[in-house]
Coordinates of C-alpha atoms in Angstrom, one line a residue:
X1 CA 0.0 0.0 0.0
X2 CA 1.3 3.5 -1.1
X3 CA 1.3 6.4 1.1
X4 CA -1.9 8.1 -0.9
X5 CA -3.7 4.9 -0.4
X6 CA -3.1 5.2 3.5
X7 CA -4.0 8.5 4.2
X8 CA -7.0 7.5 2.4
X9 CA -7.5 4.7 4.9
X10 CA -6.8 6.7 7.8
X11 CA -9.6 9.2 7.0
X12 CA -12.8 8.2 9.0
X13 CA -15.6 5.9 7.5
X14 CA -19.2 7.6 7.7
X15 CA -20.6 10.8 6.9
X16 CA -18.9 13.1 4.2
X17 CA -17.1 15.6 5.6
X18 CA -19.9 18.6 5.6
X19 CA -22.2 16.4 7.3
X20 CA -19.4 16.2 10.2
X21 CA -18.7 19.4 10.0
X22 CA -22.5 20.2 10.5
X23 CA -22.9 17.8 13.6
X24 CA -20.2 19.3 15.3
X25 CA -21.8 23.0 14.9
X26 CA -25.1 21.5 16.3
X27 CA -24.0 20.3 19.2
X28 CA -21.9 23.4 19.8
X29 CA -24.6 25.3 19.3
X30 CA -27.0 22.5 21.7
X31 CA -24.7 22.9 24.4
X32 CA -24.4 27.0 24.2
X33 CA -28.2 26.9 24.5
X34 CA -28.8 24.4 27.2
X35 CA -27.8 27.4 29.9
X36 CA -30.2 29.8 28.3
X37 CA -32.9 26.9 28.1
X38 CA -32.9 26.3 31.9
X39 CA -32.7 30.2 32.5
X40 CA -35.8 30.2 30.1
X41 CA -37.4 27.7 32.0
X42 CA -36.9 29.5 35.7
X43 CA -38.3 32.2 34.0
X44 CA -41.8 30.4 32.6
X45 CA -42.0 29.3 36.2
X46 CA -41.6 32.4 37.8
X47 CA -43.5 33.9 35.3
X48 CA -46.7 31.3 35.9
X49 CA -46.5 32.3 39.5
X50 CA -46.9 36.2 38.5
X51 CA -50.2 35.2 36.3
X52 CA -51.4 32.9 38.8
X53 CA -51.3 35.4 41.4
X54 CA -52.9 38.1 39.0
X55 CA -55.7 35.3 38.5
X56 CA -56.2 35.7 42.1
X57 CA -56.9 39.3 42.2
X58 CA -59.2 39.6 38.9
X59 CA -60.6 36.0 38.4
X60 CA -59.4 34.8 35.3
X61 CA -60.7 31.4 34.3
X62 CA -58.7 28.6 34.4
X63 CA -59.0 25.2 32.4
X64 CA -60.4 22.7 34.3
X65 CA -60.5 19.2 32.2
X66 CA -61.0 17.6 35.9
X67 CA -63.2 19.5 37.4
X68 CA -66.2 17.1 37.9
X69 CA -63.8 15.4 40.1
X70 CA -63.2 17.7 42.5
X71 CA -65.2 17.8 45.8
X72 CA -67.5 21.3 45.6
X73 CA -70.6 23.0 47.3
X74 CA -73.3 25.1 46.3
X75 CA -73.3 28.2 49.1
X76 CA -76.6 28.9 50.2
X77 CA -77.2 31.6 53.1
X78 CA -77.7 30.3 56.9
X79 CA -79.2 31.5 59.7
X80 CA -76.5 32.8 61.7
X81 CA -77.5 34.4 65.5
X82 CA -74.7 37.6 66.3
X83 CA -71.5 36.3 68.3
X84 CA -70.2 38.0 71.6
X85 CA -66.5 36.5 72.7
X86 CA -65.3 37.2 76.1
X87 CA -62.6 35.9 78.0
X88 CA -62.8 33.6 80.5
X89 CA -60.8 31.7 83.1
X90 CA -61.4 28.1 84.2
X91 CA -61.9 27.2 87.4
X92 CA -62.9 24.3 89.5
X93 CA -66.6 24.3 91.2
X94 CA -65.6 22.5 93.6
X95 CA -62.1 23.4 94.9
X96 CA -61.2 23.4 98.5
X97 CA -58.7 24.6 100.8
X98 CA -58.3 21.7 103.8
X99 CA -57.3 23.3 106.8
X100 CA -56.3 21.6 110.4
X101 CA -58.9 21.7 113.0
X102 CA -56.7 21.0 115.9
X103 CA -52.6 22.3 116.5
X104 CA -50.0 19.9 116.5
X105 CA -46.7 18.7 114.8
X106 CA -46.9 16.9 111.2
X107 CA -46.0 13.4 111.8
X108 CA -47.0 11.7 108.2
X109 CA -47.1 13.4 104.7
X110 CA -48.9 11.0 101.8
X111 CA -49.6 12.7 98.9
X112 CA -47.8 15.5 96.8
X113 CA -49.1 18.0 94.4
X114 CA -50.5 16.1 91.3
X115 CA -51.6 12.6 92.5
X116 CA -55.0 12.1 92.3
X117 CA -57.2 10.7 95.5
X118 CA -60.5 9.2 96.3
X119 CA -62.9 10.2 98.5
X120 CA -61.7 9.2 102.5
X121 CA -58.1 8.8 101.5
X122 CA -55.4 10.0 104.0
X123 CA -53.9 12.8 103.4
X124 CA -51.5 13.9 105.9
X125 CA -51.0 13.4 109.4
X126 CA -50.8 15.5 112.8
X127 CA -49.2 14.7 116.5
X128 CA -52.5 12.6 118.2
X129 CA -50.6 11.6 120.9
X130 CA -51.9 13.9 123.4
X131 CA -55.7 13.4 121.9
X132 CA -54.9 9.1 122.4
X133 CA -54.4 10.3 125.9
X134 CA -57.0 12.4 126.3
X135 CA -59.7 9.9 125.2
X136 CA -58.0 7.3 127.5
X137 CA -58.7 9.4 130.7
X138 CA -62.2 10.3 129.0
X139 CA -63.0 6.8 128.7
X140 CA -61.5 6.1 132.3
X141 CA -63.6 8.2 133.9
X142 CA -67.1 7.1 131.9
X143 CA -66.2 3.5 133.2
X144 CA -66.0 5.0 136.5
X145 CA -69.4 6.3 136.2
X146 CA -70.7 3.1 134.6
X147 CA -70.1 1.4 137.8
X148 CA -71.6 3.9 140.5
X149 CA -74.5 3.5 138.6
X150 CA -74.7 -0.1 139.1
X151 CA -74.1 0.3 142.4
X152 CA -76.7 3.2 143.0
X153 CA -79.9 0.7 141.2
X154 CA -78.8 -2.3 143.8
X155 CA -78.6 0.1 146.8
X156 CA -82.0 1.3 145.8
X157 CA -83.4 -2.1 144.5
X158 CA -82.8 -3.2 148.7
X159 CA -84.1 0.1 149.9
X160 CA -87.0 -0.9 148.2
X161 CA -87.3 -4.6 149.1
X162 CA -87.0 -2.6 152.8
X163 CA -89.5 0.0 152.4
X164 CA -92.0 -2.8 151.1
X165 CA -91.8 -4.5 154.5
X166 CA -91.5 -1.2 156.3
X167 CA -88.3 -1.3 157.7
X168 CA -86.9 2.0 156.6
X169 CA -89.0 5.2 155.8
X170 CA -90.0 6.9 152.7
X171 CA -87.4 9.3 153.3
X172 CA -84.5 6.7 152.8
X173 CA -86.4 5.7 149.7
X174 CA -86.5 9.0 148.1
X175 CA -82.5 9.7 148.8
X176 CA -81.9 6.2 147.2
X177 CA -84.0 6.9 144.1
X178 CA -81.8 10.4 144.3
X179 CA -78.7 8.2 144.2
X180 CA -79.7 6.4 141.5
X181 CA -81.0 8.8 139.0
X182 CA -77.3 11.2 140.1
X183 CA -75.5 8.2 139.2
X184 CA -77.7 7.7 135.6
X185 CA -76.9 11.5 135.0
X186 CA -73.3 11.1 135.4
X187 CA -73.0 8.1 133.5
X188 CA -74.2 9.8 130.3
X189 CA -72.3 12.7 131.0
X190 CA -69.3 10.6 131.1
X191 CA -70.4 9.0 127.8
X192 CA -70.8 12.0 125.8
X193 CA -67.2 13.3 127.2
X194 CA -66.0 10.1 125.9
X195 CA -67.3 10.0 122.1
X196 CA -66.6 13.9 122.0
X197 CA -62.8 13.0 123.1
X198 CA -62.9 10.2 120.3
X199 CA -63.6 12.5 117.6
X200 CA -60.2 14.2 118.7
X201 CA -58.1 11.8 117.0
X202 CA -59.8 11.6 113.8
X203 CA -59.7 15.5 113.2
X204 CA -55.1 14.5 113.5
X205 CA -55.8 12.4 110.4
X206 CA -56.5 15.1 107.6
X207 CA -58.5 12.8 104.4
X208 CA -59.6 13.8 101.1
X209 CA -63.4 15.2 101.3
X210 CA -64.2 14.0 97.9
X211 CA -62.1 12.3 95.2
X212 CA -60.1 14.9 92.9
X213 CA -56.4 15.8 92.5
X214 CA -54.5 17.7 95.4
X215 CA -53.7 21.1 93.7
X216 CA -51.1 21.8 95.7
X217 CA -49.2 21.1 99.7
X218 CA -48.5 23.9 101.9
X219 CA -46.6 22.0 104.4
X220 CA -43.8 20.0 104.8
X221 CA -42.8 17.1 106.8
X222 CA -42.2 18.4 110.9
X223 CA -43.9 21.7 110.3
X224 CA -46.4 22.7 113.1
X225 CA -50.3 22.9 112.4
X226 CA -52.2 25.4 113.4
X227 CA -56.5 25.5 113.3
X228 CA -57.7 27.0 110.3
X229 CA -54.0 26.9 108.8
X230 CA -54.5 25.5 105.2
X231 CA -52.4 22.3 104.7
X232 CA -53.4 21.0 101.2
X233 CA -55.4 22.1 98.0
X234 CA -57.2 19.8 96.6
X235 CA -60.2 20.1 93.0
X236 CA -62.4 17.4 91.3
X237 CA -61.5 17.6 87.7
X238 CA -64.8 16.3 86.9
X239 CA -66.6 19.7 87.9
X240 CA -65.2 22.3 86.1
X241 CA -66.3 25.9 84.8
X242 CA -65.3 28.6 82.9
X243 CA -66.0 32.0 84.3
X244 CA -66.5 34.5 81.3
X245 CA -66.8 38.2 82.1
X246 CA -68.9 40.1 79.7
X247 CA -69.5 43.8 79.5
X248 CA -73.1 44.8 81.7
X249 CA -74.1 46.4 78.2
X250 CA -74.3 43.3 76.7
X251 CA -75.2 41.4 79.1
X252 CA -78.9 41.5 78.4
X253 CA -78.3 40.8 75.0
X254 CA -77.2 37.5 75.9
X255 CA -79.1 34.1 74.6
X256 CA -78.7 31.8 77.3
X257 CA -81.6 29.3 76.2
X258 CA -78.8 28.8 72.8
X259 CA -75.8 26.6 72.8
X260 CA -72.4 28.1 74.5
X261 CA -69.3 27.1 73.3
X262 CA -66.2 27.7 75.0
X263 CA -62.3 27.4 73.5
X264 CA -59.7 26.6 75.2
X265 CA -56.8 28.0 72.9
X266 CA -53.8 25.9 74.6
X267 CA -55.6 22.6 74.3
X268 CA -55.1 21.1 70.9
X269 CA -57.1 18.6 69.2
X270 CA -61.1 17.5 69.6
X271 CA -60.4 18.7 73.1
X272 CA -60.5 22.5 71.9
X273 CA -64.0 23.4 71.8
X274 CA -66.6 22.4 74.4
X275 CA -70.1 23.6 74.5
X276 CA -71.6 24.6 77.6
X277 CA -73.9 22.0 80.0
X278 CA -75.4 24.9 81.8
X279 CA -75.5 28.5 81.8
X280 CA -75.3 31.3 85.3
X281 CA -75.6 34.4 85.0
X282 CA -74.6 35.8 88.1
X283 CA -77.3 38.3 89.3
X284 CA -74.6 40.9 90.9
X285 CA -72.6 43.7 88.5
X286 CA -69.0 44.5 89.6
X287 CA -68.8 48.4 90.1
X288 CA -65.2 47.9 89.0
X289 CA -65.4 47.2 85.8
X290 CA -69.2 47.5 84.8
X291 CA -69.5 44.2 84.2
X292 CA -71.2 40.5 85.2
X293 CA -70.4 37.0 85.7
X294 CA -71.2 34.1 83.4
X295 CA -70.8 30.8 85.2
X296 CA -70.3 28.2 82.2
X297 CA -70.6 24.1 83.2
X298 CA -68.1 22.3 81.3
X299 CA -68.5 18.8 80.0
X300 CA -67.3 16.2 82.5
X301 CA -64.4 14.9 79.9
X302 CA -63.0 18.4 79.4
X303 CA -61.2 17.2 83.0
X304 CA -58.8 15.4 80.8
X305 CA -57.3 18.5 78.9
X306 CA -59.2 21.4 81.4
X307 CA -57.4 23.1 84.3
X308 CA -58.5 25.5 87.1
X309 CA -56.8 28.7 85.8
X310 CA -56.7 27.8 82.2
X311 CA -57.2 30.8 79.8
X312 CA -60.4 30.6 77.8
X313 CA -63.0 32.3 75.2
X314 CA -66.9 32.3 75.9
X315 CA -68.6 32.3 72.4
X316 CA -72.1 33.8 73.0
X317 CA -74.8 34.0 70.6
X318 CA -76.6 37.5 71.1
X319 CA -79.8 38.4 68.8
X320 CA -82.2 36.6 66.0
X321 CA -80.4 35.0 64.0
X322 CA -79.9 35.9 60.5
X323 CA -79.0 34.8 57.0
X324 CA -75.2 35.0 56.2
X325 CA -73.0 32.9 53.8
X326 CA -70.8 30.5 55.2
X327 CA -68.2 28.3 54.0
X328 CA -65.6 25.5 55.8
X329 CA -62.7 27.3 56.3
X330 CA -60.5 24.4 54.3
X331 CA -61.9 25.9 51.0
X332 CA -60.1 29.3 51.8
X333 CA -57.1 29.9 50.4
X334 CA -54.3 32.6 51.0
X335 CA -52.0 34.1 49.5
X336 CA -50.1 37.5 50.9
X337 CA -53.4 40.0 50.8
X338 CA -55.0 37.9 48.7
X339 CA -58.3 35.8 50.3
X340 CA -59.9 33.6 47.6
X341 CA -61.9 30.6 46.8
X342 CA -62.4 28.6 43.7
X343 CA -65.3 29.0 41.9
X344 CA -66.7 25.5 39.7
X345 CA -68.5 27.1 36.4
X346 CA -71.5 24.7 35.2
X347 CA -69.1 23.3 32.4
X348 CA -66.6 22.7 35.0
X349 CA -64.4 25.4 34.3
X350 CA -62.8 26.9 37.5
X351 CA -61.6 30.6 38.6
X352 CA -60.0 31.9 41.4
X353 CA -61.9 34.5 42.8
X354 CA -61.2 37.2 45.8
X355 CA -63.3 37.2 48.8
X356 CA -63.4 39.3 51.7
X357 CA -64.1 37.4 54.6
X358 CA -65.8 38.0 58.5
X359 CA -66.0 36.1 61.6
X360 CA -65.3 32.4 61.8
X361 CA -67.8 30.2 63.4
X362 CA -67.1 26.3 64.5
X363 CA -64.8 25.5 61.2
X364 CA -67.3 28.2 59.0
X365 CA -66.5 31.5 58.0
X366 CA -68.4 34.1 56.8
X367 CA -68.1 35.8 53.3
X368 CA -68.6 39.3 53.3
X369 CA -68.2 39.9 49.5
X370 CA -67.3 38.3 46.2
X371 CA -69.8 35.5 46.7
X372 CA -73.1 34.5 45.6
X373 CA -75.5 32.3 47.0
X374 CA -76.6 29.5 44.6
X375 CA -72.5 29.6 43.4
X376 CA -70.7 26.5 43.4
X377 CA -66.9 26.0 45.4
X378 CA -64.3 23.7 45.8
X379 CA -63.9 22.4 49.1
X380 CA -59.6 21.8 48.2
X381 CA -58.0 24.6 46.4
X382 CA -55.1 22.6 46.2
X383 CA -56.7 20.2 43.8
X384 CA -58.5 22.6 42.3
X385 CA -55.4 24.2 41.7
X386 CA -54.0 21.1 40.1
X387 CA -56.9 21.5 37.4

């Protein structure tokens, strides 16, 4: 083989030469615009976010293809009574301070703040010594007075026997019947000392009135009781109440004969709202503050998330109800300023229209403007959004 014939061979096999030549300039030219292609594509994106948002604010219609799939519901006006919110504060109905009836030194401590007790349980302890010793004497002494009875009704049982075959005289009857009833008179005396001395040792062992959960203990071990001196808190978690205040110029606007609810803003969950079991209105105004008392039952289970001195908010309803257009709150949708909902045409076409919205009732809120009742919404923007 010549050397014409190998530079012949050494040539590549393939596409003529312009053809190369005209791969190589296209994938230049691909790989110059790849950079500008992802720029171009940030921008579409940012770009759909701009005319998404302006769809917010004027209602453009969107294509829905999917539309029939999407959960909606036709807004029609509901009665709706006015709403008064207070503030309230929970508190425990019955809540009691335990106090010592007698003086004396601590000897046993049981419970601690937290632990919950029945009704009769022991709570704490106080020195009984001296009571033991007291009753002892007590006791003592009605024994002593048990037996001059006896002896009184046999001394007057012969007196008798005596007068009957007069051998003594009616006087020494009469001061044997004296004798007798003195000795009666002493022995219940001495009786009632006795089961009033008795008592004393109970009132050393300090037990729960009712069952609940001790709020709180004011003593400590070897600390000296005093009477009337508050040893331990203790609050049934099963009788609880919020105490709303509400201003005396609304007061008599108040419907009572309506459902309460009450919300307890630092307990999550099904736990959050309650509705009142009964309704007080106090019949006193503070001078204070101008304003009156609203004693609100709570549930018996709102003891498991409820706590004397919880924050709370009394929702009243005040008024005749009237018609207003409600809609759940998970068909809102926010975005900056913008409040809006999606609106399902007929042929399943959706827009996203702006609302202005009021007070929020129980999952509900109200729609001020932009709405029409007999209109049609989607009940997830989210999906709606995917359409």
């Amino acid at each position: 083989m010549n050397s014409e014939q190998q530079k012949q061979a050494s040539k590549p096999v393939g596409l003529p030469a312009q053809a190369r030549n005209t791969t190589l300039a296209q994938r230049n030219v691909l790989m110059r615009e790849t950079p500008l292609r992802i720029t171009l594509g940030r921008r579409r994106a940012a770009s759909s976010l701009r005319v998404w948002a302006l769809a917010a604010a004027l209602g453009i219609a969107i294509p829905a293809a999917k539309a029939e799939k999407l959960a909606t519901i036709v807004v029609e006006p509901t009665p709706v009574a006015d709403e008064i919110v207070t503030d309230a504060v929970v508190e425990s109905a019955r809540q009691t301070d335990i106090a010592a009836q007698v003086s004396g030194r601590i000897t046993g401590l049981f419970v601690k703040a937290g632990d919950r007790v029945g009704a009769g349980q022991k709570l704490l302890a106080v020195d009984q010594r001296a009571a033991d010793q007291q009753l002892a004497a007590v006791q003592a002494q009605a024994a002593a007075a048990q037996a001059e009875q006896e002896v009184a009704r046999r001394e007057l049982e012969r007196t008798q026997i005596l007068y009957d075959r007069k051998y003594v005289s009616q006087a020494a009857l009469d001061r044997a019947k004296a004798r007798y009833q003195t000795a009666s008179s002493m022995r219940l005396s001495r009786q009632a000392d006795a089961g009033a001395a008795a008592v004393g040792p109970t009132l050393h062992n300090i037990v729960a009135p009712y069952a609940g959960i001790v709020a709180g203990v004011d003593v400590e071990l070897g600390s000296m009781a005093m009477p009337g001196m508050p040893l331990v808190a203790l609050f049934d978690p099963a009788a609880l109440r919020a105490v709303a205040t509400v201003p005396q110029s609304r007061a008599a606007a108040l419907r009572t004969d309506l459902p309460v609810r009450i919300e307890l803003p630092d307990v999550p969950g099904a736990q959050h709202w309650q509705t009142a079991a009964a309704v007080t209105v106090l019949p006193v105004t503070d001078p204070l503050s101008d304003s009156v008392k609203v004693r609100l039952a709570l549930p018996a289970s709102a003891g498991e998330a409820a706590r004397p001195g919880m924050f709370a908010r009394a929702h009243f309803l005040a008024g005749s109800p009237r018609p207003r257009l409600m809609v759940p709150l998970a068909a809102m949708i926010r975005r900056t300023e913008v409040t809006a909902v999606y609106i399902v045409a007929n042929d399943g076409s959706t827009s996203l229209r702006q609302v202005r919205p009021g007070e929020t009732r129980a999952g509900q809120i109200e729609i001020l403007a932009g709405l029409s009742a007999g209109e049609r919404i989607a009940l997830d923007p989210l999906a709606a959004a995917r359409h």
